[in-house]
């Protein structure tokens, strides 16, 4: 299992992007969390297989119809935390 930190920049706040990311994470069996950052970006910590994470990243790069994704930064991390689901943090 891989764990990634993903930061998505663009028009991604106030457009349902976190809910979209959560829906896609559930679809691909990804666990972790997503939250808005104070700089206008959306940050995620995701855990899953490489194949499923690749599919998930493809989808979140496209975004939902109301969002515009300008940039995605992806870093492999290891928090040691095990997530049971994919949650939205506030």
PDB file of C-alpha atoms in Angstrom:
ATOM      1  CA  UNK A   1       0.000   0.000   0.000  1.00  0.00           C
ATOM      2  CA  UNK A   2       1.200   3.473  -0.922  1.00  0.00           C
ATOM      3  CA  UNK A   3       0.533   6.627   1.041  1.00  0.00           C
ATOM      4  CA  UNK A   4       0.534   9.967  -0.774  1.00  0.00           C
ATOM      5  CA  UNK A   5       0.098  13.587   0.203  1.00  0.00           C
ATOM      6  CA  UNK A   6      -1.680  15.420  -2.608  1.00  0.00           C
ATOM      7  CA  UNK A   7      -2.126  19.193  -2.825  1.00  0.00           C
ATOM      8  CA  UNK A   8      -4.509  20.441  -5.511  1.00  0.00           C
ATOM      9  CA  UNK A   9      -4.444  24.115  -6.553  1.00  0.00           C
ATOM     10  CA  UNK A  10      -6.899  26.056  -8.692  1.00  0.00           C
ATOM     11  CA  UNK A  11     -10.596  26.763  -8.283  1.00  0.00           C
ATOM     12  CA  UNK A  12     -11.125  23.902  -5.824  1.00  0.00           C
ATOM     13  CA  UNK A  13     -12.805  25.525  -2.817  1.00  0.00           C
ATOM     14  CA  UNK A  14     -16.507  26.296  -2.636  1.00  0.00           C
ATOM     15  CA  UNK A  15     -17.274  24.098  -5.659  1.00  0.00           C
ATOM     16  CA  UNK A  16     -17.874  20.667  -4.045  1.00  0.00           C
ATOM     17  CA  UNK A  17     -14.350  19.452  -4.789  1.00  0.00           C
ATOM     18  CA  UNK A  18     -13.796  17.744  -1.404  1.00  0.00           C
ATOM     19  CA  UNK A  19     -17.056  15.809  -1.799  1.00  0.00           C
ATOM     20  CA  UNK A  20     -16.043  14.884  -5.342  1.00  0.00           C
ATOM     21  CA  UNK A  21     -12.653  13.642  -4.081  1.00  0.00           C
ATOM     22  CA  UNK A  22     -14.363  11.638  -1.332  1.00  0.00           C
ATOM     23  CA  UNK A  23     -16.727  10.023  -3.844  1.00  0.00           C
ATOM     24  CA  UNK A  24     -13.831   9.059  -6.117  1.00  0.00           C
ATOM     25  CA  UNK A  25     -11.791   7.745  -3.171  1.00  0.00           C
ATOM     26  CA  UNK A  26     -14.659   5.469  -2.152  1.00  0.00           C
ATOM     27  CA  UNK A  27     -15.040   4.352  -5.779  1.00  0.00           C
ATOM     28  CA  UNK A  28     -11.373   3.293  -5.950  1.00  0.00           C
ATOM     29  CA  UNK A  29     -11.025   1.907  -2.410  1.00  0.00           C
ATOM     30  CA  UNK A  30      -8.771   4.763  -1.229  1.00  0.00           C
ATOM     31  CA  UNK A  31      -8.630   5.668   2.467  1.00  0.00           C
ATOM     32  CA  UNK A  32      -7.423   8.883   4.122  1.00  0.00           C
ATOM     33  CA  UNK A  33      -8.768  12.431   4.299  1.00  0.00           C
ATOM     34  CA  UNK A  34      -9.236  15.692   2.396  1.00  0.00           C
ATOM     35  CA  UNK A  35      -9.412  19.279   3.678  1.00  0.00           C
ATOM     36  CA  UNK A  36      -9.363  22.890   2.507  1.00  0.00           C
ATOM     37  CA  UNK A  37      -6.175  24.825   3.175  1.00  0.00           C
ATOM     38  CA  UNK A  38      -5.991  28.494   4.099  1.00  0.00           C
ATOM     39  CA  UNK A  39      -4.062  29.241   0.869  1.00  0.00           C
ATOM     40  CA  UNK A  40      -7.045  28.202  -1.299  1.00  0.00           C
ATOM     41  CA  UNK A  41      -5.706  24.736  -2.150  1.00  0.00           C
ATOM     42  CA  UNK A  42      -7.122  21.360  -1.143  1.00  0.00           C
ATOM     43  CA  UNK A  43      -4.875  18.864   0.659  1.00  0.00           C
ATOM     44  CA  UNK A  44      -5.306  15.086   0.882  1.00  0.00           C
ATOM     45  CA  UNK A  45      -3.585  12.153   2.492  1.00  0.00           C
ATOM     46  CA  UNK A  46      -4.457   9.000   0.570  1.00  0.00           C
ATOM     47  CA  UNK A  47      -3.671   5.326   1.065  1.00  0.00           C
ATOM     48  CA  UNK A  48      -4.226   2.606  -1.516  1.00  0.00           C
ATOM     49  CA  UNK A  49      -2.639   0.419  -4.156  1.00  0.00           C
ATOM     50  CA  UNK A  50      -0.519   2.101  -6.826  1.00  0.00           C
ATOM     51  CA  UNK A  51      -3.045   1.132  -9.505  1.00  0.00           C
ATOM     52  CA  UNK A  52      -6.021   2.571  -7.607  1.00  0.00           C
ATOM     53  CA  UNK A  53      -4.133   5.726  -6.626  1.00  0.00           C
ATOM     54  CA  UNK A  54      -3.180   6.275 -10.288  1.00  0.00           C
ATOM     55  CA  UNK A  55      -6.866   6.017 -11.295  1.00  0.00           C
ATOM     56  CA  UNK A  56      -7.873   8.318  -8.418  1.00  0.00           C
ATOM     57  CA  UNK A  57      -5.261  10.934  -9.392  1.00  0.00           C
ATOM     58  CA  UNK A  58      -6.494  10.858 -13.009  1.00  0.00           C
ATOM     59  CA  UNK A  59     -10.023  11.651 -11.806  1.00  0.00           C
ATOM     60  CA  UNK A  60      -9.068  14.402  -9.351  1.00  0.00           C
ATOM     61  CA  UNK A  61      -6.910  16.046 -12.042  1.00  0.00           C
ATOM     62  CA  UNK A  62     -10.043  16.315 -14.185  1.00  0.00           C
ATOM     63  CA  UNK A  63     -12.052  17.602 -11.238  1.00  0.00           C
ATOM     64  CA  UNK A  64     -15.798  18.025 -11.084  1.00  0.00           C
ATOM     65  CA  UNK A  65     -17.744  20.244 -13.539  1.00  0.00           C
ATOM     66  CA  UNK A  66     -17.531  23.262 -11.180  1.00  0.00           C
ATOM     67  CA  UNK A  67     -13.798  23.101 -10.399  1.00  0.00           C
ATOM     68  CA  UNK A  68     -10.660  24.067 -12.298  1.00  0.00           C
ATOM     69  CA  UNK A  69      -7.497  22.173 -11.385  1.00  0.00           C
ATOM     70  CA  UNK A  70      -4.358  24.188 -12.163  1.00  0.00           C
ATOM     71  CA  UNK A  71      -1.709  22.130 -10.387  1.00  0.00           C
ATOM     72  CA  UNK A  72      -1.300  18.909  -8.393  1.00  0.00           C
ATOM     73  CA  UNK A  73       1.674  18.249  -6.132  1.00  0.00           C
ATOM     74  CA  UNK A  74       2.139  14.617  -5.103  1.00  0.00           C
ATOM     75  CA  UNK A  75       4.579  13.394  -2.445  1.00  0.00           C
ATOM     76  CA  UNK A  76       5.026   9.868  -1.173  1.00  0.00           C
ATOM     77  CA  UNK A  77       4.794   9.908   2.629  1.00  0.00           C
ATOM     78  CA  UNK A  78       4.572   7.466   5.499  1.00  0.00           C
ATOM     79  CA  UNK A  79       2.576   8.700   8.476  1.00  0.00           C
ATOM     80  CA  UNK A  80       2.167   5.224   9.896  1.00  0.00           C
ATOM     81  CA  UNK A  81      -1.548   5.994  10.309  1.00  0.00           C
ATOM     82  CA  UNK A  82      -4.108   3.463   9.136  1.00  0.00           C
ATOM     83  CA  UNK A  83      -7.362   4.929   7.861  1.00  0.00           C
ATOM     84  CA  UNK A  84     -10.614   2.960   7.791  1.00  0.00           C
ATOM     85  CA  UNK A  85     -12.388   5.273   5.349  1.00  0.00           C
ATOM     86  CA  UNK A  86     -11.945   8.529   3.414  1.00  0.00           C
ATOM     87  CA  UNK A  87     -13.177  11.521   5.392  1.00  0.00           C
ATOM     88  CA  UNK A  88     -13.591  15.244   4.878  1.00  0.00           C
ATOM     89  CA  UNK A  89     -11.778  17.281   7.530  1.00  0.00           C
ATOM     90  CA  UNK A  90     -13.069  20.712   8.512  1.00  0.00           C
TER      91      UNK A  90
END
